[in-house]
GROMACS .gro file of C-alpha atoms in nm:
model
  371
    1UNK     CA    1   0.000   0.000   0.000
    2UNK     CA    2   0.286   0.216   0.080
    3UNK     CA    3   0.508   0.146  -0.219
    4UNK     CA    4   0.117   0.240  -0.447
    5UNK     CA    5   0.032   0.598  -0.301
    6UNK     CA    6   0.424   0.748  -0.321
    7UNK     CA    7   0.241   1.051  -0.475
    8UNK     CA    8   0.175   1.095  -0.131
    9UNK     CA    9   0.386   1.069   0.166
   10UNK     CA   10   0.119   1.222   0.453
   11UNK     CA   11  -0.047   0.892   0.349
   12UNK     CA   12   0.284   0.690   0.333
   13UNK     CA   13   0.355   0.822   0.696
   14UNK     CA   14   0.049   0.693   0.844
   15UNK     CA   15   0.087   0.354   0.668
   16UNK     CA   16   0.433   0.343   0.809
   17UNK     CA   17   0.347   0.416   1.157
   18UNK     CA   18   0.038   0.164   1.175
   19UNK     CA   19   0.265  -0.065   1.000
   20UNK     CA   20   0.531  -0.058   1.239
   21UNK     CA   21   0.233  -0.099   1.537
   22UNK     CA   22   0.089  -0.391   1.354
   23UNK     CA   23   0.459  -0.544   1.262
   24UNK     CA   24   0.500  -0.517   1.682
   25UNK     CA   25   0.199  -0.656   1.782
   26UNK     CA   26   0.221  -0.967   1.568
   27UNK     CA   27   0.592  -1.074   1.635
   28UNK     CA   28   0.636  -0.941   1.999
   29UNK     CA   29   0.247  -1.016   2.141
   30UNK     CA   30   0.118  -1.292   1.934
   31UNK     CA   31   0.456  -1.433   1.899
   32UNK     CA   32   0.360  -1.509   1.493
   33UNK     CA   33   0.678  -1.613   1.241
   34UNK     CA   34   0.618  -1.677   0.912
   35UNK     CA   35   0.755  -1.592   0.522
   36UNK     CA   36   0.443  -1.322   0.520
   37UNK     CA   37   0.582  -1.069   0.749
   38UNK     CA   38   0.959  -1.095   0.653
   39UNK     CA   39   0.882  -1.041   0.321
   40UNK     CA   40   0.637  -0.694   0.473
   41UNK     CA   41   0.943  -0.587   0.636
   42UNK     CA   42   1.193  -0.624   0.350
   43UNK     CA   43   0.970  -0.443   0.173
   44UNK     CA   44   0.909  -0.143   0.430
   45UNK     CA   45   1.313  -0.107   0.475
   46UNK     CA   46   1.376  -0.140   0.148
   47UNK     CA   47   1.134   0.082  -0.019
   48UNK     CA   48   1.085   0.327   0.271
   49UNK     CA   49   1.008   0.616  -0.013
   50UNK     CA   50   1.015   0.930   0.218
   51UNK     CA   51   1.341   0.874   0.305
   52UNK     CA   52   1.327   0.966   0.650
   53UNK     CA   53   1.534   0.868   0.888
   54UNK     CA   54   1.414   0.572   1.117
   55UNK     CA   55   1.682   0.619   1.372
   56UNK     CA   56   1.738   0.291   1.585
   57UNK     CA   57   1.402   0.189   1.412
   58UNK     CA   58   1.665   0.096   1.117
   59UNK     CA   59   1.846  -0.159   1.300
   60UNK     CA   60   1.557  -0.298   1.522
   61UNK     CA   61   1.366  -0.400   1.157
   62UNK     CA   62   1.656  -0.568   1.002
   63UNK     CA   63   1.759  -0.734   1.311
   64UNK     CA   64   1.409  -0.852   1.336
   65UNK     CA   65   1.403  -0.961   1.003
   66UNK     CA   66   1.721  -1.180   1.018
   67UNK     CA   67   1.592  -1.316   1.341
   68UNK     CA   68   1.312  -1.469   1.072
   69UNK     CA   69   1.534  -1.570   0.812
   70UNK     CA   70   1.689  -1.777   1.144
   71UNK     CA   71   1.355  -1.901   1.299
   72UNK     CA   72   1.218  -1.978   0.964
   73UNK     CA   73   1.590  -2.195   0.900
   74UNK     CA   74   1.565  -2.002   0.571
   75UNK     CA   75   1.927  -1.997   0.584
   76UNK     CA   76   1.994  -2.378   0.568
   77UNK     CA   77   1.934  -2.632   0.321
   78UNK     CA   78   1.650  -2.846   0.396
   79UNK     CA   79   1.911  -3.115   0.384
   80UNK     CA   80   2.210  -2.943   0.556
   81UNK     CA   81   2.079  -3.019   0.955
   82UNK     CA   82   2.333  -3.170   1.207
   83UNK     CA   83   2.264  -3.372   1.486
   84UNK     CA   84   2.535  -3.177   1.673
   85UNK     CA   85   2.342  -2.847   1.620
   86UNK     CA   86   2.202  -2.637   1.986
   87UNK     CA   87   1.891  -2.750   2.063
   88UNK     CA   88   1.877  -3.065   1.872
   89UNK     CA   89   1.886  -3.292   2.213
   90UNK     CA   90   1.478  -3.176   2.221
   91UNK     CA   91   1.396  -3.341   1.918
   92UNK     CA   92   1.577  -3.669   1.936
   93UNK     CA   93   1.237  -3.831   2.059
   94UNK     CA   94   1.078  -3.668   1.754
   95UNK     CA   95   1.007  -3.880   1.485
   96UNK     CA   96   1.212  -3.765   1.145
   97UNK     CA   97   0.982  -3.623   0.895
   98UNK     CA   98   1.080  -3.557   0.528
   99UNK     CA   99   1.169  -3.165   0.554
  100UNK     CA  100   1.039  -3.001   0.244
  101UNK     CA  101   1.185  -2.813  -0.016
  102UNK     CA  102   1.295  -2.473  -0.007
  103UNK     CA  103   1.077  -2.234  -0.223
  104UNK     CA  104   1.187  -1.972  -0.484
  105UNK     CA  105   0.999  -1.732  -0.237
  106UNK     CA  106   1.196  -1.873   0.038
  107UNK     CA  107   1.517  -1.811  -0.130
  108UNK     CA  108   1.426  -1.464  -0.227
  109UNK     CA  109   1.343  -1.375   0.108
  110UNK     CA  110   1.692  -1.525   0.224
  111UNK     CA  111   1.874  -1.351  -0.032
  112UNK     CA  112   1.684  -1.001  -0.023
  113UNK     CA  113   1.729  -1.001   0.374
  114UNK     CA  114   2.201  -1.099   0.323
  115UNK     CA  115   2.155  -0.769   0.042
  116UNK     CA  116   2.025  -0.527   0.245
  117UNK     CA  117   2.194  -0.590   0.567
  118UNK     CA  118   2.539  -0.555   0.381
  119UNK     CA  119   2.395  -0.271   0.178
  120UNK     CA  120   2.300  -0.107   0.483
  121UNK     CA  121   2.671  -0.214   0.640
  122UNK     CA  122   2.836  -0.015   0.381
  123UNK     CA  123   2.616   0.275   0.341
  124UNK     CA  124   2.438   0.352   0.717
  125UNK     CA  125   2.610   0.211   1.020
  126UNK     CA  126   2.800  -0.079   1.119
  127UNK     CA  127   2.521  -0.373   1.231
  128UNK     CA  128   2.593  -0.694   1.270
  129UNK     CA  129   2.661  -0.845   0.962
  130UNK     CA  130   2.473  -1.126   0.850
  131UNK     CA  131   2.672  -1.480   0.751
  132UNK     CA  132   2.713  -1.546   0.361
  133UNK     CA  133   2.662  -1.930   0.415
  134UNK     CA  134   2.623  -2.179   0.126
  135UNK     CA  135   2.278  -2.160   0.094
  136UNK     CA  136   2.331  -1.810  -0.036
  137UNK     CA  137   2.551  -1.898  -0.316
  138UNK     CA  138   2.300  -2.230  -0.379
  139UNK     CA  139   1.991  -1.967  -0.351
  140UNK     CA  140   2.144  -1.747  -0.654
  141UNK     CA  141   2.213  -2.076  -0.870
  142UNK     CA  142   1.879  -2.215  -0.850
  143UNK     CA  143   1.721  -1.856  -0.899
  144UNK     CA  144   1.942  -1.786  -1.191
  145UNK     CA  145   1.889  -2.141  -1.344
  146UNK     CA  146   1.542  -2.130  -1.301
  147UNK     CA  147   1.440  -1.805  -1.517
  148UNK     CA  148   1.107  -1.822  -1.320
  149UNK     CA  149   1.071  -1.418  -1.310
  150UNK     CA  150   1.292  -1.195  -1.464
  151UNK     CA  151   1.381  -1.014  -1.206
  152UNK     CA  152   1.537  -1.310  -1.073
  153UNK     CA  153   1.852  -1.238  -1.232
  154UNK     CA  154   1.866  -0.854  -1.104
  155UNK     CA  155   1.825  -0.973  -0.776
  156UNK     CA  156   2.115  -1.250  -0.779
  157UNK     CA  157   2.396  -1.003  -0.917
  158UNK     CA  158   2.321  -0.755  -0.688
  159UNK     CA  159   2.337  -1.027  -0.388
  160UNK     CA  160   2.695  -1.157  -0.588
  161UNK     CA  161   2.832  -0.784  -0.593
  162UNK     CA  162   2.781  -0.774  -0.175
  163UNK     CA  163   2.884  -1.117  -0.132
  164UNK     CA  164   3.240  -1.010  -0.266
  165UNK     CA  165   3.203  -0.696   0.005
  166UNK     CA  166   3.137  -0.907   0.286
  167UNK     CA  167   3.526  -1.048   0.092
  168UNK     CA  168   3.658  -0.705   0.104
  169UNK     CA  169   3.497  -0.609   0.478
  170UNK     CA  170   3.699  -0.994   0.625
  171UNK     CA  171   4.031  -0.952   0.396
  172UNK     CA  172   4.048  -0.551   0.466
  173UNK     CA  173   3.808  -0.333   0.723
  174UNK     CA  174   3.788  -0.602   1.030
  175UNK     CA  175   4.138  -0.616   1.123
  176UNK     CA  176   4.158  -0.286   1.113
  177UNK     CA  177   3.865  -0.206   1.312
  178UNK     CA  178   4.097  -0.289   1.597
  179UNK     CA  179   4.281  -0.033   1.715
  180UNK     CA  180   4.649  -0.185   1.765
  181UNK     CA  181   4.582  -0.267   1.367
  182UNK     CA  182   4.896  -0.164   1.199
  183UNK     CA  183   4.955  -0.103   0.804
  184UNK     CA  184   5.158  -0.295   0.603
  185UNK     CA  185   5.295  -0.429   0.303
  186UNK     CA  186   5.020  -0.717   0.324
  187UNK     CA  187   4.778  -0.468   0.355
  188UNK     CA  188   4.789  -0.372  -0.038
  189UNK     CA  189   4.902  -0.759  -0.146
  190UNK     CA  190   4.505  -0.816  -0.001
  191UNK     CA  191   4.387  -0.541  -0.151
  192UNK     CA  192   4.514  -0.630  -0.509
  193UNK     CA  193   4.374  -0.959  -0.437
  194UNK     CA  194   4.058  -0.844  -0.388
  195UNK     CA  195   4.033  -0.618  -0.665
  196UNK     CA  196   4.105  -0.902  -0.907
  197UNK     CA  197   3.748  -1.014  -0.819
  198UNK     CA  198   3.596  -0.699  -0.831
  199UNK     CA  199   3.735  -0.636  -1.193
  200UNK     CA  200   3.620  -1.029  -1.241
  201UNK     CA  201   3.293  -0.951  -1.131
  202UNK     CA  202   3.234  -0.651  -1.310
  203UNK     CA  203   3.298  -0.828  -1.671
  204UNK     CA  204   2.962  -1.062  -1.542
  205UNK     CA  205   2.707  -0.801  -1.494
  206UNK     CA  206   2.483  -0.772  -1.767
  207UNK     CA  207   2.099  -0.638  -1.740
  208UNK     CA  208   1.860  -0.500  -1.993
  209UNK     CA  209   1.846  -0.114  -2.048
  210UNK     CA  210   1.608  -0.054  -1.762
  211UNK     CA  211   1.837  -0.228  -1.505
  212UNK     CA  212   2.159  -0.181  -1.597
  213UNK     CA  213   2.215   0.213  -1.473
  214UNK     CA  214   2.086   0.097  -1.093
  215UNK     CA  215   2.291  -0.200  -1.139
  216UNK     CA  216   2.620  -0.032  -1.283
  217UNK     CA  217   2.547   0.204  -1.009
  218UNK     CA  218   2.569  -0.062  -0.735
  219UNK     CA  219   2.889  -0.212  -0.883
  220UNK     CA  220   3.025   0.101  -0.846
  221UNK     CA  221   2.946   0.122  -0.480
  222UNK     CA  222   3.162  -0.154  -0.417
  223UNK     CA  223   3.440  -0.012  -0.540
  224UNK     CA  224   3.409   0.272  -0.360
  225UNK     CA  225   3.446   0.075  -0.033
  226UNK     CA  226   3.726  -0.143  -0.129
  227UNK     CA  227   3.889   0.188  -0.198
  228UNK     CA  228   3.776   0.393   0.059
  229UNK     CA  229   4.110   0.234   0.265
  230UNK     CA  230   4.304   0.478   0.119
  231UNK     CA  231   4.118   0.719   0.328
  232UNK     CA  232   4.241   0.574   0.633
  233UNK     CA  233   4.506   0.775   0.836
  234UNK     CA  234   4.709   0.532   0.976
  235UNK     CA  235   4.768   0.471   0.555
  236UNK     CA  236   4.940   0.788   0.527
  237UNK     CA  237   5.150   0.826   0.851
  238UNK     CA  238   5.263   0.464   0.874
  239UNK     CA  239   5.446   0.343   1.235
  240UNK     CA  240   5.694   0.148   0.981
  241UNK     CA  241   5.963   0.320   0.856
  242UNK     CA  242   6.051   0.044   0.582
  243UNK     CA  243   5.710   0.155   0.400
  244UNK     CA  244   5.842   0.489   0.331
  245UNK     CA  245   6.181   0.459   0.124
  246UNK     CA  246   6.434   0.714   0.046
  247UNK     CA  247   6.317   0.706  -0.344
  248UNK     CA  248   6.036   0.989  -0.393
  249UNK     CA  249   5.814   0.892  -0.457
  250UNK     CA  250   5.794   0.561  -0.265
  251UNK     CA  251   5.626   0.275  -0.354
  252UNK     CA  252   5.410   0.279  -0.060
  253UNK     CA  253   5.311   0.683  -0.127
  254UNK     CA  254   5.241   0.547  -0.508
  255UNK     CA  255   4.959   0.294  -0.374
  256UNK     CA  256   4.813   0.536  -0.131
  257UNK     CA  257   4.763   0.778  -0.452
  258UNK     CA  258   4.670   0.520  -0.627
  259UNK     CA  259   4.387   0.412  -0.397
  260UNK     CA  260   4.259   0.704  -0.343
  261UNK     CA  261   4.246   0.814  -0.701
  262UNK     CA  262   4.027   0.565  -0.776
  263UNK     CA  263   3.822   0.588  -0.485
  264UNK     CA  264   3.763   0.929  -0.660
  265UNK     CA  265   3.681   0.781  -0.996
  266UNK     CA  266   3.462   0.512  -0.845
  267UNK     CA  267   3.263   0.784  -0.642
  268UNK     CA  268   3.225   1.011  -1.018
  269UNK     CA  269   3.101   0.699  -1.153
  270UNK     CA  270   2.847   0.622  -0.921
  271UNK     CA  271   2.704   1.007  -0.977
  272UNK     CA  272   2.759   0.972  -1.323
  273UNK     CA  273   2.491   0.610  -1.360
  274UNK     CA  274   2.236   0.832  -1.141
  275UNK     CA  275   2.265   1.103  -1.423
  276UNK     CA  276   2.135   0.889  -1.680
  277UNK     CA  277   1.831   0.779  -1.450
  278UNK     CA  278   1.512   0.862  -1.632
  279UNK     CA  279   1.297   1.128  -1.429
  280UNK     CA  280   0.993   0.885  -1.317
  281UNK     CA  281   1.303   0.593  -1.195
  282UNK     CA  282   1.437   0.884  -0.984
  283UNK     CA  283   1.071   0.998  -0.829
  284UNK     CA  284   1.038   0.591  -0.728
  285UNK     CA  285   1.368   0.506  -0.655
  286UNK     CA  286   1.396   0.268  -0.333
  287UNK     CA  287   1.526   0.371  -0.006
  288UNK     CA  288   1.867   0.139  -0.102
  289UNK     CA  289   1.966   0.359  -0.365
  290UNK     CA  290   1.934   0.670  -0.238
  291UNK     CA  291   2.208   0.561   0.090
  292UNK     CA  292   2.411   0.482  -0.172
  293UNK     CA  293   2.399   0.781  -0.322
  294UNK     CA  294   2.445   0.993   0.027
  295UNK     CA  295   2.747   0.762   0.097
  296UNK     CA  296   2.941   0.864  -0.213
  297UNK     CA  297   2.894   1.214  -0.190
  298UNK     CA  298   3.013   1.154   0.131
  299UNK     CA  299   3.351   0.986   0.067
  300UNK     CA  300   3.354   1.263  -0.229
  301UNK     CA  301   3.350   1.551   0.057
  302UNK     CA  302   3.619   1.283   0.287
  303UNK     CA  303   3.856   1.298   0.011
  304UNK     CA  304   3.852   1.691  -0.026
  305UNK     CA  305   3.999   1.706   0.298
  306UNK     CA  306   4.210   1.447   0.303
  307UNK     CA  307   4.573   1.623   0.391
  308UNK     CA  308   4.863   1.436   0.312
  309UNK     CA  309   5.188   1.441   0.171
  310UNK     CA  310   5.074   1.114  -0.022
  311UNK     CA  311   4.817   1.254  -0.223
  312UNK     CA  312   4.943   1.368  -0.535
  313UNK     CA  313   4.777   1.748  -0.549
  314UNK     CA  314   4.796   1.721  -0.906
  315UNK     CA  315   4.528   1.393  -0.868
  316UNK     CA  316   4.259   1.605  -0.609
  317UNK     CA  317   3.992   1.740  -0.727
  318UNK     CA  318   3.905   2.086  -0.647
  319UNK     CA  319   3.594   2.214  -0.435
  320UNK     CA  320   3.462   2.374  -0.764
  321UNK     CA  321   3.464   2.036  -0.930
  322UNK     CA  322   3.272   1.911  -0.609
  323UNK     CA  323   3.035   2.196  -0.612
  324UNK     CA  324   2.969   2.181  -0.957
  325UNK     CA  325   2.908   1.808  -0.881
  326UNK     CA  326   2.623   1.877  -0.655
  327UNK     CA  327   2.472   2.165  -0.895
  328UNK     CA  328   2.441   1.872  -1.188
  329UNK     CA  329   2.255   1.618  -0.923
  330UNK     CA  330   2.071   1.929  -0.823
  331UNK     CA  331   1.918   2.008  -1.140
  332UNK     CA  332   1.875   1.661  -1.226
  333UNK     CA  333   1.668   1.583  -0.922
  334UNK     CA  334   1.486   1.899  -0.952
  335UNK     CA  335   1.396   1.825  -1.346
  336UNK     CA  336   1.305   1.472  -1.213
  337UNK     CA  337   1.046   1.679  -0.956
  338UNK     CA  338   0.921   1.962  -1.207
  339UNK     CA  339   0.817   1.636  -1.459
  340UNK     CA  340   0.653   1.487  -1.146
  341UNK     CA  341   0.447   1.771  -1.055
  342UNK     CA  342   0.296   1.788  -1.384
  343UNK     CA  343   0.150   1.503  -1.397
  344UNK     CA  344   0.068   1.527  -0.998
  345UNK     CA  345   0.360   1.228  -0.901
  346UNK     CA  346   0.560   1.525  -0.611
  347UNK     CA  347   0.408   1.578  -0.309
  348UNK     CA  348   0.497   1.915  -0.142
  349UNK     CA  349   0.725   1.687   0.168
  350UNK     CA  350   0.917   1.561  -0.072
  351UNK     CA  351   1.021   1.881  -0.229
  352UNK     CA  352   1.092   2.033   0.105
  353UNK     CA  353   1.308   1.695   0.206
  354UNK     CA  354   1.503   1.805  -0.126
  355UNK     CA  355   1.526   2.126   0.001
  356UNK     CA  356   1.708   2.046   0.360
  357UNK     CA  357   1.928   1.779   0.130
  358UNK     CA  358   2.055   2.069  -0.121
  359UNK     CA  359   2.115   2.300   0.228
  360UNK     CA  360   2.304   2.006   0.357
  361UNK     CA  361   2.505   2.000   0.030
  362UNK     CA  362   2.623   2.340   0.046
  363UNK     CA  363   2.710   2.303   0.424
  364UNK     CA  364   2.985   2.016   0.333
  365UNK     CA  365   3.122   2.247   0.040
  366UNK     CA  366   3.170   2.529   0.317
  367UNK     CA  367   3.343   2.212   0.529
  368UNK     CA  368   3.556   2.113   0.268
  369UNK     CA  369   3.629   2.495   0.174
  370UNK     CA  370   3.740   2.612   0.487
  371UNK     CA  371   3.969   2.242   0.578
   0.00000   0.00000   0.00000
């Protein structure tokens, strides 16, 4: 109902709110678990059109969603239980019935619910990340082989391009989450290695015309984090002297640069895909999309300030490249909304939500002008 009246969002915040009641009442009070409500919440998180922020509403619903995916054991093979598993000393009296197959709708669910809490990882704040176990990989053959709906496909290389981030966030970002990490040389051997598959996956993702910009769009995304490393301090004021070697420039100051030049190019070509977005794909674009969008504008406004003698200045680009950045999403967006209010699609919220986003824009230019 909520993803059919976007026209209006005074209407989309009262379905929201009794949603969220109802979504309450039938988990926490009548104690109810089945593929029906995950699939509710996946869509209310996902789509989420106003794009209001839901505070620690945000991590609540996707906990509670991969607490179905759990209950539901949509994340096993019906075939794949253990007799060593917790819990399974209550069932050894049970009699062993033939546990039935896992449904296309089942495996949807499963992979819908591993997409967005990675996408949401990357882009929003650091939850608990949800396991990529076997079924995952098993889920996007038998989608993929089974051509049942078109979208089928869509849906299985954009769960492939976060499977290879949840490879980037164990080989890079969880090491040095810690704070006695230290850089070194292995650090960019990994991050070679990872890009290998990034490269490899990006030669496999093919869509028609209507699905390739939002899909081109998320590749893009993912390199912008494996990049986004380069940002890291402890990167450009290393603790080990051998990474910095008398020849200038060093090889170590040559992969910083490198890293973060194409953390910049990655970023441009994320903005660039939302460019070609037709107007009415921009006025309905999910919730998912537009976090990715905030996140690389951003790492665009991180990497203005980034100060170090590592970063080639002739490689940065300047604040007027930045602002004039903004100014092209800024007419696109409002083009998008003066189409939309012709034909009665913009409701006034919306317009004003664009308004605090282009006042938030200008605030990180002043940022970035003054650091």
């Amino acid at each position: 109902m909520v993803v059919t009246c976007q026209e209006n969002i005074e209407v989309q915040q009262e379905l929201a709110q009794k949603y969220r009641e109802e979504i309450g009442r039938r988990i926490w009070t009548l104690t109810e678990k089945n593929l029906q409500l995950l699939q509710g919440i996946l869509v209310f998180l996902a789509w989420y059109q106003t794009h209001w922020v839901l505070g620690h509403q945000l991590s609540n619903l996707m906990y509670m969603a991969m607490s179905l995916v759990t209950e539901l054991g949509l994340d096993k093979e019906p075939s794949s239980g253990t007799r060593t598993a917790p819990g399974v000393l209550t069932e050894i009296t049970k009699k062993q019935e033939p546990q039935p197959v896992r449904t296309n709708d089942e495996r949807r669910c499963h992979l819908g619910v591993f997409w967005l809490n990675s996408l949401l990882r990357i882009c929003v704040k650091d939850i608990v990340p949800m396991p990529s176990r076997p079924s995952i990989n098993n889920s996007c053959s038998i989608l993929e082989a089974g051509l049942e709906s078109p979208w089928d496909t869509y849906l299985v290389q954009l769960v492939r391009i976060q499977l290879v981030a949840s490879s980037i966030s164990a080989t890079l970002y969880q090491d040095l989450e810690r704070n006695e990490a230290q850089i070194s040389h292995t650090l960019f051997m990994a991050t070679s290695h990872v890009e290998r598959h990034v490269q490899d996956l990006g030669a496999t993702l093919h869509q028609g015309s209507r699905l390739q910009a939002p899909l081109t769009m998320s590749f893009h995304m993912l390199q912008v984090y494996l990049y986004k490393i380069g940002i890291d301090e402890r990167l450009h004021e290393p603790t080990n002297p051998t990474l910095l070697s008398s020849c200038d420039p060093s090889p170590h100051a040559l992969r910083c640069s490198y890293l973060l030049v194409s953390c910049l190019n990655a970023v441009k070509a994320v903005i660039e895909n939302f460019l070609l977005l037709t107007s009415p794909t921009i006025l309905s674009m999910p919730y998912t999309y537009w976090i990715q969008m905030g996140h690389c504008i951003n790492m665009f406004s991180r990497l203005l300030v980034t100060h170090s003698t590592l970063w080639d200045p002739n490689l940065v680009t300047g604040i007027h490249d930045f602002t004039s950045t903004l100014e092209r999403l800024a007419v696109k967006i409002e083009g998008a909304m003066s189409e939309g209010a012709d034909e009665g699609e913009v409701d006034r919220y919306l317009q004003e939500g664009w308004g605090e986003l282009e006042g938030y824009g200008a605030g990180i230019c002043w940022d970035a002008d003054g650091a």
